[in-house]
């Protein structure tokens, strides 16, 4: 109730500014149960929000005296918590946790604000203080959540337990290395819980979520890996420490390596083959052009004729995902779309004094397109971002098989697709990369970096693709070019056969 009231009365941008995304009570309950197994007397929540962890611990009816300390920086959210103020076992500080003194606790539960440090105004006062408290330099930490974790780990009493929510990607960041080292070397990390279809469980989350369970007992134990698929899974768990799918010893999680591929290759049936490298070795996926008003910018032939806008002020552009239905997109396909009067152009103003263009811009302003979120921050508001045509397009949202297009046209694309821009190494390997991306191995490996939206809908950010694995140059060079060309020739007519042929080519380079 508190949560729905708060969300209804608070703008998304306000919540974003404070990193306010809330833990579902089922997850809070699971964390509360775990940290209270060894009867903690003092409990801390560094980022209280609407107090889900306090609430879940209260529901456990612990048969001993315990005290809960919490920090919350936002006084607006605290106004929704008036009913908690009279509770004797809760001390709630309306303060910045990072600026607080170091005290020690038997249990810590936290879902920290996840935001870039740059946004954090007090940064220059706070970092030196924490560095002094923990006796370590904090260089390169770009996200506040990681500082919350470092500080919280410091505040655990011997044998104390910590349950901490983090974006899964944290394990791949440069600044995560030092924390990973501490977690492993001090034998703090006991279990990692990954939410495979996190949109079912964390509807608000914009990244893949995981939970770290740590205990300050110095016991050298295997690290358990748990994969949770849906809310039913959580409901069925009676004891999370006994619910796991894999165990890794410390040496299997080296702190200098990225952990996501290591962990995902356990969970996924697909393993990352030997020798594979990052897709970013060959170039970069970038998001398509964000116009901020596709209704205004996307044009079809008849509208262009009616408005009398000349060729200098438009460009060929894939404005919608479903304009491309087949894996190979050629000039013939483009011409067909023109003839079918599909929105395959985008306004790209080059001649500002052209009367037809001026009229259309005026019409746009009358309709308020210049006041949209993106357009109002652009100068002039109708200016189009610069993009070259991308030879490989990748669907942003995918259901089932991932949508990969080999684009042979000069059309650029809007945000419905991410476009691949090859570097010097990738330039001559485009067709081979395409073959890899349509193959089953390629699809499964790329899917390791997906963001699940439930209902089988997967989303990819450009970084997810750039961080995906693919064959190295030697392996790609080993691919038979004639066969590659043949697959490209037939894929539009017989996709199934093309995938079978691609699978064979990829298996060959993996096994040889
Ligand atoms: C991700 S939310 C989690 C809230 C709640 N614990 C939950 O799990 O639902 C993080 C909370 O930390 C608060 N916060 C942000 N920066 C903070 C800081 N420096 N010190 C204390 N609280 C902070 C935000 O206002 C927000 O309520």
Short mmCIF file of C-alpha atoms and ligand atoms in Angstrom, two decimals:
data_model
loop_
_atom_site.label_atom_id
_atom_site.label_comp_id
_atom_site.label_asym_id
_atom_site.label_seq_id
_atom_site.Cartn_x
_atom_site.Cartn_y
_atom_site.Cartn_z
CA UNK A 1 0.00 0.00 0.00
CA UNK A 2 2.76 2.40 1.02
CA UNK A 3 4.61 1.42 -2.13
CA UNK A 4 1.71 1.96 -4.51
CA UNK A 5 0.89 5.32 -2.85
CA UNK A 6 4.47 6.43 -3.08
CA UNK A 7 4.88 5.37 -6.70
CA UNK A 8 1.59 7.01 -7.67
CA UNK A 9 2.69 10.31 -6.12
CA UNK A 10 6.30 10.40 -7.27
CA UNK A 11 7.65 11.01 -10.75
CA UNK A 12 9.91 8.44 -12.38
CA UNK A 13 12.67 11.01 -12.77
CA UNK A 14 12.58 11.78 -9.04
CA UNK A 15 12.85 8.09 -8.21
CA UNK A 16 15.66 7.71 -10.71
CA UNK A 17 17.58 10.59 -9.17
CA UNK A 18 17.57 8.77 -5.83
CA UNK A 19 18.04 5.30 -7.32
CA UNK A 20 14.69 4.23 -5.90
CA UNK A 21 13.75 0.86 -7.21
CA UNK A 22 12.06 -1.37 -4.71
CA UNK A 23 12.69 -4.95 -3.67
CA UNK A 24 9.61 -7.17 -4.08
CA UNK A 25 8.54 -8.52 -0.69
CA UNK A 26 9.07 -12.15 -1.76
CA UNK A 27 12.73 -11.39 -2.43
CA UNK A 28 12.99 -9.29 0.74
CA UNK A 29 11.56 -12.22 2.70
CA UNK A 30 14.11 -14.65 1.26
CA UNK A 31 16.96 -12.29 2.18
CA UNK A 32 15.54 -11.60 5.65
CA UNK A 33 15.22 -15.30 6.37
CA UNK A 34 18.80 -15.97 5.38
CA UNK A 35 20.43 -13.19 7.39
CA UNK A 36 18.42 -14.04 10.52
CA UNK A 37 19.34 -17.73 10.54
CA UNK A 38 22.07 -17.17 13.11
CA UNK A 39 20.00 -14.87 15.27
CA UNK A 40 21.46 -11.40 14.67
CA UNK A 41 20.76 -8.84 17.39
CA UNK A 42 21.79 -5.79 15.38
CA UNK A 43 20.65 -5.34 11.80
CA UNK A 44 21.43 -2.60 9.28
CA UNK A 45 19.76 -1.40 6.09
CA UNK A 46 21.89 1.37 4.51
CA UNK A 47 19.23 2.36 1.93
CA UNK A 48 15.84 1.98 3.63
CA UNK A 49 13.40 3.22 0.98
CA UNK A 50 9.97 2.06 2.08
CA UNK A 51 11.49 -0.41 4.51
CA UNK A 52 10.83 -3.75 2.86
CA UNK A 53 13.63 -5.50 4.78
CA UNK A 54 12.48 -4.19 8.16
CA UNK A 55 8.97 -5.26 7.35
CA UNK A 56 10.00 -8.77 6.30
CA UNK A 57 12.15 -9.26 9.40
CA UNK A 58 9.27 -8.07 11.58
CA UNK A 59 7.02 -10.66 9.95
CA UNK A 60 9.44 -13.43 10.98
CA UNK A 61 8.43 -12.96 14.63
CA UNK A 62 11.93 -13.58 15.92
CA UNK A 63 11.83 -14.91 19.45
CA UNK A 64 14.58 -12.66 20.80
CA UNK A 65 15.34 -8.95 21.05
CA UNK A 66 16.75 -7.35 17.91
CA UNK A 67 17.35 -3.81 16.76
CA UNK A 68 17.20 -2.44 13.23
CA UNK A 69 19.23 0.60 12.11
CA UNK A 70 18.55 2.22 8.77
CA UNK A 71 19.64 5.15 6.63
CA UNK A 72 17.57 6.97 4.04
CA UNK A 73 18.71 10.17 2.38
CA UNK A 74 15.34 11.22 0.91
CA UNK A 75 13.02 12.94 3.37
CA UNK A 76 10.11 12.81 0.95
CA UNK A 77 9.99 9.01 1.04
CA UNK A 78 10.30 9.08 4.82
CA UNK A 79 7.01 10.93 5.05
CA UNK A 80 5.36 7.72 3.92
CA UNK A 81 6.82 5.90 6.91
CA UNK A 82 5.21 7.84 9.75
CA UNK A 83 3.60 4.68 11.14
CA UNK A 84 7.06 3.15 11.72
CA UNK A 85 8.36 6.04 13.81
CA UNK A 86 6.94 4.73 17.07
CA UNK A 87 8.62 1.33 16.70
CA UNK A 88 11.22 0.92 19.46
CA UNK A 89 13.29 -1.59 17.56
CA UNK A 90 13.91 0.76 14.62
CA UNK A 91 16.35 3.67 14.41
CA UNK A 92 15.89 5.43 11.12
CA UNK A 93 18.40 8.14 10.19
CA UNK A 94 17.41 10.65 7.54
CA UNK A 95 21.04 10.83 6.44
CA UNK A 96 23.46 9.89 3.72
CA UNK A 97 24.66 6.41 4.63
CA UNK A 98 28.00 7.02 2.96
CA UNK A 99 28.66 9.93 5.32
CA UNK A 100 27.76 7.90 8.44
CA UNK A 101 30.24 6.65 11.02
CA UNK A 102 31.36 3.04 11.01
CA UNK A 103 29.39 0.88 13.42
CA UNK A 104 29.24 -2.90 13.40
CA UNK A 105 26.24 -5.14 12.79
CA UNK A 106 25.33 -8.83 12.96
CA UNK A 107 23.31 -8.62 9.75
CA UNK A 108 23.08 -6.24 6.82
CA UNK A 109 20.43 -6.18 4.12
CA UNK A 110 20.71 -3.78 1.25
CA UNK A 111 19.31 -2.85 -2.12
CA UNK A 112 21.58 0.14 -2.78
CA UNK A 113 20.84 3.07 -5.08
CA UNK A 114 22.41 2.22 -8.39
CA UNK A 115 23.62 5.39 -10.02
CA UNK A 116 26.75 6.92 -11.38
CA UNK A 117 29.01 8.67 -8.93
CA UNK A 118 29.02 11.79 -11.06
CA UNK A 119 25.44 12.39 -9.99
CA UNK A 120 26.37 12.31 -6.38
CA UNK A 121 26.87 15.87 -5.21
CA UNK A 122 28.75 15.17 -2.03
CA UNK A 123 31.34 12.98 -3.70
CA UNK A 124 34.37 15.07 -2.82
CA UNK A 125 33.60 15.19 0.89
CA UNK A 126 32.55 11.61 1.18
CA UNK A 127 35.16 9.56 -0.62
CA UNK A 128 38.13 10.65 1.55
CA UNK A 129 36.11 9.91 4.68
CA UNK A 130 35.24 6.39 3.54
CA UNK A 131 38.81 5.81 2.38
CA UNK A 132 39.94 6.67 5.87
CA UNK A 133 37.29 4.44 7.46
CA UNK A 134 38.19 1.40 5.42
CA UNK A 135 41.91 2.11 5.05
CA UNK A 136 41.86 1.77 1.26
CA UNK A 137 41.99 4.13 -1.72
CA UNK A 138 38.83 4.09 -3.79
CA UNK A 139 39.94 4.85 -7.32
CA UNK A 140 37.78 4.41 -10.40
CA UNK A 141 34.55 3.53 -8.61
CA UNK A 142 31.98 4.97 -10.90
CA UNK A 143 28.86 3.66 -9.21
CA UNK A 144 27.55 4.42 -5.75
CA UNK A 145 26.25 0.89 -5.23
CA UNK A 146 29.80 -0.48 -5.14
CA UNK A 147 30.77 1.98 -2.40
CA UNK A 148 27.71 0.90 -0.40
CA UNK A 149 28.94 -2.69 -0.69
CA UNK A 150 32.52 -1.88 0.31
CA UNK A 151 31.38 0.07 3.33
CA UNK A 152 28.76 -2.48 4.38
CA UNK A 153 31.28 -5.35 4.20
CA UNK A 154 33.47 -3.34 6.52
CA UNK A 155 30.64 -3.10 9.05
CA UNK A 156 29.94 -6.82 9.46
CA UNK A 157 30.59 -8.30 12.89
CA UNK A 158 32.47 -11.61 13.00
CA UNK A 159 30.11 -14.29 11.74
CA UNK A 160 27.72 -11.57 10.57
CA UNK A 161 25.70 -12.07 7.39
CA UNK A 162 25.09 -9.70 4.51
CA UNK A 163 22.49 -9.99 1.73
CA UNK A 164 23.04 -7.46 -1.02
CA UNK A 165 21.21 -6.77 -4.28
CA UNK A 166 23.40 -5.76 -7.22
CA UNK A 167 23.17 -5.52 -10.99
CA UNK A 168 24.72 -8.66 -12.40
CA UNK A 169 26.90 -6.54 -14.70
CA UNK A 170 28.76 -5.32 -11.63
CA UNK A 171 30.85 -8.48 -11.87
CA UNK A 172 32.25 -7.30 -15.18
CA UNK A 173 33.21 -3.77 -14.30
CA UNK A 174 36.76 -2.64 -13.77
CA UNK A 175 35.97 -1.17 -10.36
CA UNK A 176 34.36 -4.45 -9.32
CA UNK A 177 37.77 -6.19 -9.40
CA UNK A 178 38.92 -4.98 -6.00
CA UNK A 179 35.64 -5.89 -4.31
CA UNK A 180 35.67 -9.30 -5.95
CA UNK A 181 39.18 -9.79 -4.62
CA UNK A 182 38.03 -8.98 -1.08
CA UNK A 183 34.97 -11.21 -1.40
CA UNK A 184 37.08 -14.17 -2.52
CA UNK A 185 40.28 -13.74 -0.52
CA UNK A 186 38.47 -13.17 2.75
CA UNK A 187 36.07 -16.04 2.00
CA UNK A 188 33.13 -13.69 2.50
CA UNK A 189 31.13 -14.69 -0.55
CA UNK A 190 28.94 -17.75 0.02
CA UNK A 191 26.27 -17.63 -2.65
CA UNK A 192 25.25 -15.73 -5.77
CA UNK A 193 21.58 -15.75 -6.72
CA UNK A 194 20.77 -14.85 -10.30
CA UNK A 195 17.32 -13.98 -11.54
CA UNK A 196 17.14 -15.37 -15.05
CA UNK A 197 13.81 -13.80 -15.97
CA UNK A 198 14.12 -10.85 -13.70
CA UNK A 199 11.28 -8.86 -15.25
CA UNK A 200 8.82 -11.27 -13.66
CA UNK A 201 10.35 -10.69 -10.27
CA UNK A 202 11.80 -7.17 -10.53
CA UNK A 203 9.42 -5.39 -12.89
CA UNK A 204 11.10 -2.02 -12.28
CA UNK A 205 14.66 -3.11 -12.93
CA UNK A 206 16.50 -1.90 -15.98
CA UNK A 207 19.41 -4.29 -15.56
CA UNK A 208 19.83 -7.96 -14.71
CA UNK A 209 19.73 -8.38 -10.96
CA UNK A 210 21.57 -10.71 -8.61
CA UNK A 211 21.92 -11.11 -4.86
CA UNK A 212 25.15 -11.71 -3.01
CA UNK A 213 25.02 -13.64 0.24
CA UNK A 214 28.12 -13.13 2.39
CA UNK A 215 29.17 -14.25 5.82
CA UNK A 216 32.11 -12.92 7.80
CA UNK A 217 33.21 -16.34 9.08
CA UNK A 218 36.53 -16.73 7.19
CA UNK A 219 35.51 -20.28 6.32
CA UNK A 220 36.89 -21.50 3.03
CA UNK A 221 33.82 -22.90 1.31
CA UNK A 222 32.60 -23.36 -2.22
CA UNK A 223 30.51 -20.54 -3.62
CA UNK A 224 26.99 -21.62 -4.46
CA UNK A 225 25.30 -20.42 -7.62
CA UNK A 226 21.52 -20.28 -7.66
CA UNK A 227 19.41 -19.57 -10.70
CA UNK A 228 15.88 -18.34 -10.06
CA UNK A 229 13.52 -18.26 -13.01
CA UNK A 230 10.23 -16.99 -11.66
CA UNK A 231 8.24 -16.10 -8.56
CA UNK A 232 7.05 -19.70 -8.16
CA UNK A 233 10.70 -20.72 -7.75
CA UNK A 234 11.09 -18.26 -4.87
CA UNK A 235 7.86 -19.34 -3.24
CA UNK A 236 9.02 -22.95 -3.28
CA UNK A 237 12.36 -22.22 -1.58
CA UNK A 238 12.32 -23.03 2.10
CA UNK A 239 16.01 -22.54 2.71
CA UNK A 240 17.99 -20.56 0.15
CA UNK A 241 21.38 -21.97 1.29
CA UNK A 242 20.16 -25.38 0.27
CA UNK A 243 18.74 -24.21 -3.02
CA UNK A 244 21.57 -23.99 -5.54
CA UNK A 245 22.49 -25.40 -8.89
CA UNK A 246 26.28 -25.20 -8.98
CA UNK A 247 29.25 -24.74 -6.72
CA UNK A 248 32.50 -23.02 -7.63
CA UNK A 249 35.71 -22.97 -5.69
CA UNK A 250 37.60 -19.72 -5.19
CA UNK A 251 40.01 -20.33 -8.03
CA UNK A 252 37.14 -20.70 -10.49
CA UNK A 253 36.16 -17.08 -9.85
CA UNK A 254 39.39 -15.12 -10.41
CA UNK A 255 38.88 -11.50 -9.43
CA UNK A 256 40.58 -10.10 -12.55
CA UNK A 257 38.21 -11.96 -14.88
CA UNK A 258 34.65 -11.03 -15.75
CA UNK A 259 32.31 -13.22 -13.78
CA UNK A 260 29.15 -13.00 -15.85
CA UNK A 261 30.36 -15.29 -18.66
CA UNK A 262 31.79 -17.73 -16.09
CA UNK A 263 28.52 -17.90 -14.20
CA UNK A 264 26.28 -17.79 -17.24
CA UNK A 265 28.18 -20.56 -18.93
CA UNK A 266 27.25 -22.74 -15.95
CA UNK A 267 23.60 -21.86 -16.14
CA UNK A 268 23.26 -21.83 -19.87
CA UNK A 269 23.58 -25.06 -21.75
CA UNK A 270 25.85 -23.24 -24.14
CA UNK A 271 29.50 -22.95 -23.09
CA UNK A 272 31.76 -20.25 -24.49
CA UNK A 273 34.15 -22.10 -26.80
CA UNK A 274 37.90 -21.87 -26.44
CA UNK A 275 39.57 -18.91 -28.11
CA UNK A 276 36.43 -16.78 -28.42
CA UNK A 277 36.85 -13.02 -28.01
CA UNK A 278 34.58 -10.04 -27.46
CA UNK A 279 32.50 -8.83 -30.38
CA UNK A 280 33.88 -5.37 -29.62
CA UNK A 281 37.22 -6.53 -31.07
CA UNK A 282 35.60 -6.15 -34.49
CA UNK A 283 33.68 -2.92 -34.01
CA UNK A 284 30.82 -1.46 -32.03
CA UNK A 285 27.10 -1.86 -31.90
CA UNK A 286 25.41 1.53 -31.51
CA UNK A 287 21.78 2.27 -30.92
CA UNK A 288 19.87 3.66 -33.88
CA UNK A 289 18.83 7.28 -34.25
CA UNK A 290 16.45 8.51 -31.56
CA UNK A 291 14.28 11.14 -33.22
CA UNK A 292 12.06 11.79 -30.20
CA UNK A 293 9.09 12.08 -32.56
CA UNK A 294 8.99 9.26 -35.09
CA UNK A 295 5.51 10.31 -36.26
CA UNK A 296 7.06 13.52 -37.50
CA UNK A 297 10.39 12.30 -38.82
CA UNK A 298 9.45 8.97 -40.44
CA UNK A 299 8.05 9.56 -43.92
CA UNK A 300 6.67 7.53 -46.80
CA UNK A 301 6.83 8.40 -50.48
CA UNK A 302 3.29 9.75 -50.76
CA UNK A 303 3.74 12.05 -47.78
CA UNK A 304 7.04 13.32 -49.16
CA UNK A 305 5.38 14.03 -52.53
CA UNK A 306 2.48 15.76 -50.85
CA UNK A 307 4.79 17.93 -48.75
CA UNK A 308 7.02 18.49 -51.82
CA UNK A 309 10.15 17.83 -49.82
CA UNK A 310 13.10 17.21 -52.14
CA UNK A 311 15.69 14.42 -51.93
CA UNK A 312 18.27 16.68 -50.24
CA UNK A 313 16.20 16.86 -47.10
CA UNK A 314 15.36 13.23 -46.60
CA UNK A 315 17.35 10.05 -46.21
CA UNK A 316 16.61 6.37 -46.56
CA UNK A 317 15.91 5.00 -43.14
CA UNK A 318 14.54 1.88 -41.47
CA UNK A 319 12.00 3.49 -39.20
CA UNK A 320 10.29 0.35 -37.88
CA UNK A 321 11.52 -3.09 -37.00
CA UNK A 322 8.85 -4.91 -39.01
CA UNK A 323 9.83 -3.23 -42.28
CA UNK A 324 12.51 -5.90 -42.54
CA UNK A 325 11.16 -9.41 -42.51
CA UNK A 326 14.10 -11.43 -43.85
CA UNK A 327 17.75 -11.79 -42.77
CA UNK A 328 19.17 -10.17 -45.93
CA UNK A 329 18.07 -6.64 -46.76
CA UNK A 330 18.92 -5.45 -50.27
CA UNK A 331 18.19 -2.48 -52.53
CA UNK A 332 15.45 -4.53 -54.18
CA UNK A 333 13.73 -4.93 -50.81
CA UNK A 334 14.10 -1.23 -50.24
CA UNK A 335 12.55 -0.38 -53.62
CA UNK A 336 9.67 -2.69 -52.87
CA UNK A 337 9.03 -0.86 -49.59
CA UNK A 338 9.09 2.46 -51.45
CA UNK A 339 6.53 1.13 -53.92
CA UNK A 340 4.39 -0.14 -51.07
CA UNK A 341 4.51 3.39 -49.65
CA UNK A 342 6.07 2.25 -46.35
CA UNK A 343 7.80 4.78 -44.05
CA UNK A 344 11.27 4.12 -45.34
CA UNK A 345 12.53 7.71 -45.25
CA UNK A 346 13.46 10.08 -42.51
CA UNK A 347 13.45 13.86 -42.55
CA UNK A 348 17.07 15.03 -42.57
CA UNK A 349 17.05 18.79 -42.96
CA UNK A 350 19.98 20.09 -45.00
CA UNK A 351 18.40 23.15 -46.65
CA UNK A 352 16.81 25.19 -43.94
CA UNK A 353 15.69 27.88 -46.38
CA UNK A 354 13.74 25.47 -48.51
CA UNK A 355 10.09 26.54 -48.33
CA UNK A 356 8.65 23.01 -48.28
CA UNK A 357 10.94 22.06 -45.43
CA UNK A 358 10.10 25.26 -43.54
CA UNK A 359 6.40 24.53 -43.91
CA UNK A 360 6.82 21.02 -42.55
CA UNK A 361 8.88 22.21 -39.58
CA UNK A 362 6.19 24.80 -38.84
CA UNK A 363 3.54 22.09 -39.01
CA UNK A 364 5.62 20.02 -36.57
CA UNK A 365 5.84 22.93 -34.16
CA UNK A 366 2.09 23.50 -34.36
CA UNK A 367 1.65 19.88 -33.32
CA UNK A 368 4.10 20.35 -30.44
CA UNK A 369 6.76 17.92 -31.67
CA UNK A 370 9.45 20.46 -30.77
CA UNK A 371 8.42 20.25 -27.10
CA UNK A 372 9.02 16.53 -26.70
CA UNK A 373 11.59 15.27 -24.22
CA UNK A 374 14.34 14.70 -26.80
CA UNK A 375 13.48 17.38 -29.31
CA UNK A 376 13.34 20.24 -26.84
CA UNK A 377 16.91 19.52 -25.76
CA UNK A 378 18.21 19.53 -29.34
CA UNK A 379 19.34 22.54 -31.32
CA UNK A 380 17.64 22.92 -33.70
CA UNK A 381 14.96 20.54 -32.50
CA UNK A 382 14.62 18.82 -35.90
CA UNK A 383 18.33 18.02 -36.24
CA UNK A 384 18.97 14.35 -36.92
CA UNK A 385 21.75 12.45 -35.14
CA UNK A 386 24.57 11.37 -37.46
CA UNK A 387 24.76 7.71 -38.39
CA UNK A 388 26.23 5.78 -41.27
CA UNK A 389 24.34 2.82 -42.72
CA UNK A 390 25.19 -0.24 -40.61
CA UNK A 391 26.03 -3.51 -42.43
CA UNK A 392 24.57 -5.63 -39.62
CA UNK A 393 21.39 -4.73 -37.77
CA UNK A 394 20.28 -6.36 -34.55
CA UNK A 395 16.71 -6.20 -33.16
CA UNK A 396 16.48 -4.34 -29.85
CA UNK A 397 13.54 -6.44 -28.68
CA UNK A 398 13.41 -10.10 -29.61
CA UNK A 399 11.10 -12.96 -28.95
CA UNK A 400 12.62 -16.41 -29.45
CA UNK A 401 15.28 -16.22 -32.18
CA UNK A 402 17.27 -13.02 -32.24
CA UNK A 403 16.67 -10.78 -35.24
CA UNK A 404 19.91 -10.32 -37.15
CA UNK A 405 19.89 -8.55 -40.52
CA UNK A 406 22.68 -8.27 -43.10
CA UNK A 407 22.01 -4.82 -44.52
CA UNK A 408 23.31 -4.28 -48.05
CA UNK A 409 21.51 -0.94 -48.51
CA UNK A 410 22.45 2.62 -47.67
CA UNK A 411 19.48 3.01 -45.33
CA UNK A 412 20.28 4.18 -41.83
CA UNK A 413 18.09 3.06 -38.91
CA UNK A 414 16.08 4.37 -36.00
CA UNK A 415 16.18 2.89 -32.48
CA UNK A 416 14.26 -0.26 -33.44
CA UNK A 417 17.64 -1.75 -34.38
CA UNK A 418 21.17 -1.49 -33.07
CA UNK A 419 23.65 -1.09 -35.91
CA UNK A 420 27.09 -2.68 -36.05
CA UNK A 421 29.96 -0.42 -37.12
CA UNK A 422 33.06 -2.41 -37.98
CA UNK A 423 36.59 -1.29 -37.18
CA UNK A 424 39.64 -2.12 -39.28
CA UNK A 425 39.68 -5.73 -38.06
CA UNK A 426 35.98 -6.24 -38.56
CA UNK A 427 35.59 -4.61 -41.98
CA UNK A 428 36.41 -7.70 -43.97
CA UNK A 429 34.67 -10.09 -41.62
CA UNK A 430 31.14 -8.72 -41.74
CA UNK A 431 29.62 -11.68 -43.61
CA UNK A 432 31.33 -14.16 -41.31
CA UNK A 433 30.16 -12.33 -38.21
CA UNK A 434 26.66 -12.39 -39.65
CA UNK A 435 26.88 -16.16 -40.16
CA UNK A 436 27.99 -16.54 -36.56
CA UNK A 437 25.16 -14.35 -35.30
CA UNK A 438 22.47 -16.38 -37.09
CA UNK A 439 23.92 -19.74 -36.02
CA UNK A 440 22.52 -21.54 -32.96
CA UNK A 441 25.82 -21.24 -31.09
CA UNK A 442 25.97 -17.50 -31.83
CA UNK A 443 22.37 -16.95 -30.78
CA UNK A 444 22.83 -18.88 -27.52
CA UNK A 445 26.01 -17.07 -26.64
CA UNK A 446 24.56 -13.62 -27.40
CA UNK A 447 21.51 -14.54 -25.31
CA UNK A 448 23.77 -14.90 -22.28
CA UNK A 449 23.82 -11.09 -22.21
CA UNK A 450 20.10 -10.55 -22.71
CA UNK A 451 17.81 -8.62 -20.41
CA UNK A 452 14.65 -10.62 -19.91
CA UNK A 453 11.34 -8.84 -19.93
CA UNK A 454 9.26 -11.90 -19.12
CA UNK A 455 6.98 -13.64 -21.64
CA UNK A 456 10.03 -14.66 -23.60
CA UNK A 457 10.75 -11.06 -24.59
CA UNK A 458 14.45 -10.19 -24.51
CA UNK A 459 16.02 -6.79 -24.80
CA UNK A 460 19.59 -5.90 -25.69
CA UNK A 461 21.45 -2.69 -25.12
CA UNK A 462 24.36 -2.03 -27.51
CA UNK A 463 26.82 -2.75 -24.65
CA UNK A 464 25.24 -6.19 -24.13
CA UNK A 465 26.08 -7.04 -27.73
CA UNK A 466 29.55 -5.51 -27.67
CA UNK A 467 30.36 -7.57 -24.58
CA UNK A 468 29.14 -10.80 -26.14
CA UNK A 469 31.56 -13.45 -27.26
CA UNK A 470 32.33 -14.54 -30.81
CA UNK A 471 35.05 -16.44 -32.69
CA UNK A 472 38.51 -14.83 -32.81
CA UNK A 473 40.09 -13.57 -36.04
CA UNK A 474 41.92 -16.81 -36.72
CA UNK A 475 38.73 -18.78 -36.27
CA UNK A 476 36.75 -16.44 -38.53
CA UNK A 477 39.47 -16.52 -41.18
CA UNK A 478 39.27 -20.29 -41.09
CA UNK A 479 35.63 -20.14 -42.24
CA UNK A 480 35.19 -21.20 -45.82
CA UNK A 481 34.26 -18.11 -47.85
CA UNK A 482 32.39 -19.97 -50.57
CA UNK A 483 30.15 -21.54 -47.98
CA UNK A 484 29.64 -18.20 -46.32
CA UNK A 485 28.52 -16.71 -49.64
CA UNK A 486 26.23 -19.65 -50.27
CA UNK A 487 24.49 -19.18 -46.92
CA UNK A 488 23.97 -15.50 -47.65
CA UNK A 489 22.55 -16.42 -51.04
CA UNK A 490 19.97 -18.86 -49.69
CA UNK A 491 19.06 -17.48 -46.27
CA UNK A 492 16.10 -15.41 -47.45
CA UNK A 493 14.62 -18.36 -49.29
CA UNK A 494 15.41 -21.13 -46.86
CA UNK A 495 16.31 -19.83 -43.42
CA UNK A 496 16.21 -23.24 -41.78
CA UNK A 497 18.74 -24.67 -44.20
CA UNK A 498 20.93 -21.55 -43.86
CA UNK A 499 20.98 -21.97 -40.08
CA UNK A 500 21.91 -25.65 -40.39
CA UNK A 501 24.76 -24.68 -42.74
CA UNK A 502 25.89 -21.89 -40.39
CA UNK A 503 25.86 -24.29 -37.46
CA UNK A 504 28.12 -26.64 -39.38
CA UNK A 505 30.56 -23.86 -40.23
CA UNK A 506 30.71 -22.65 -36.65
CA UNK A 507 31.09 -26.17 -35.23
CA UNK A 508 33.98 -26.71 -37.63
CA UNK A 509 35.90 -23.63 -36.47
CA UNK A 510 35.24 -24.46 -32.83
CA UNK A 511 36.38 -28.05 -33.09
CA UNK A 512 39.40 -27.66 -35.38
C1 LIG B 1 17.21 0.83 -4.51
S1 LIG B 1 16.31 1.73 -3.28
C2 LIG B 1 15.98 0.43 -2.15
C3 LIG B 1 14.91 0.73 -1.17
C4 LIG B 1 14.51 -0.42 -0.25
N1 LIG B 1 15.57 -0.83 0.64
C5 LIG B 1 14.07 -1.62 -1.07
O1 LIG B 1 14.85 -2.56 -1.20
O2 LIG B 1 12.95 -1.61 -1.56
C6 LIG B 1 17.58 2.68 -2.55
C7 LIG B 1 17.13 3.69 -1.51
O3 LIG B 1 18.29 4.36 -1.02
C8 LIG B 1 18.04 5.75 -0.88
N2 LIG B 1 19.34 6.44 -0.99
C9 LIG B 1 19.94 6.93 -2.10
N3 LIG B 1 21.15 7.44 -1.79
C10 LIG B 1 21.32 7.23 -0.47
C11 LIG B 1 22.38 7.52 0.43
N4 LIG B 1 23.50 8.10 0.01
N5 LIG B 1 22.21 7.19 1.73
C12 LIG B 1 21.07 6.58 2.16
N6 LIG B 1 20.03 6.30 1.36
C13 LIG B 1 20.16 6.59 0.05
C14 LIG B 1 17.05 6.06 -1.99
O4 LIG B 1 16.30 7.21 -1.71
C15 LIG B 1 16.22 4.79 -2.04
O5 LIG B 1 15.10 4.90 -1.22
#
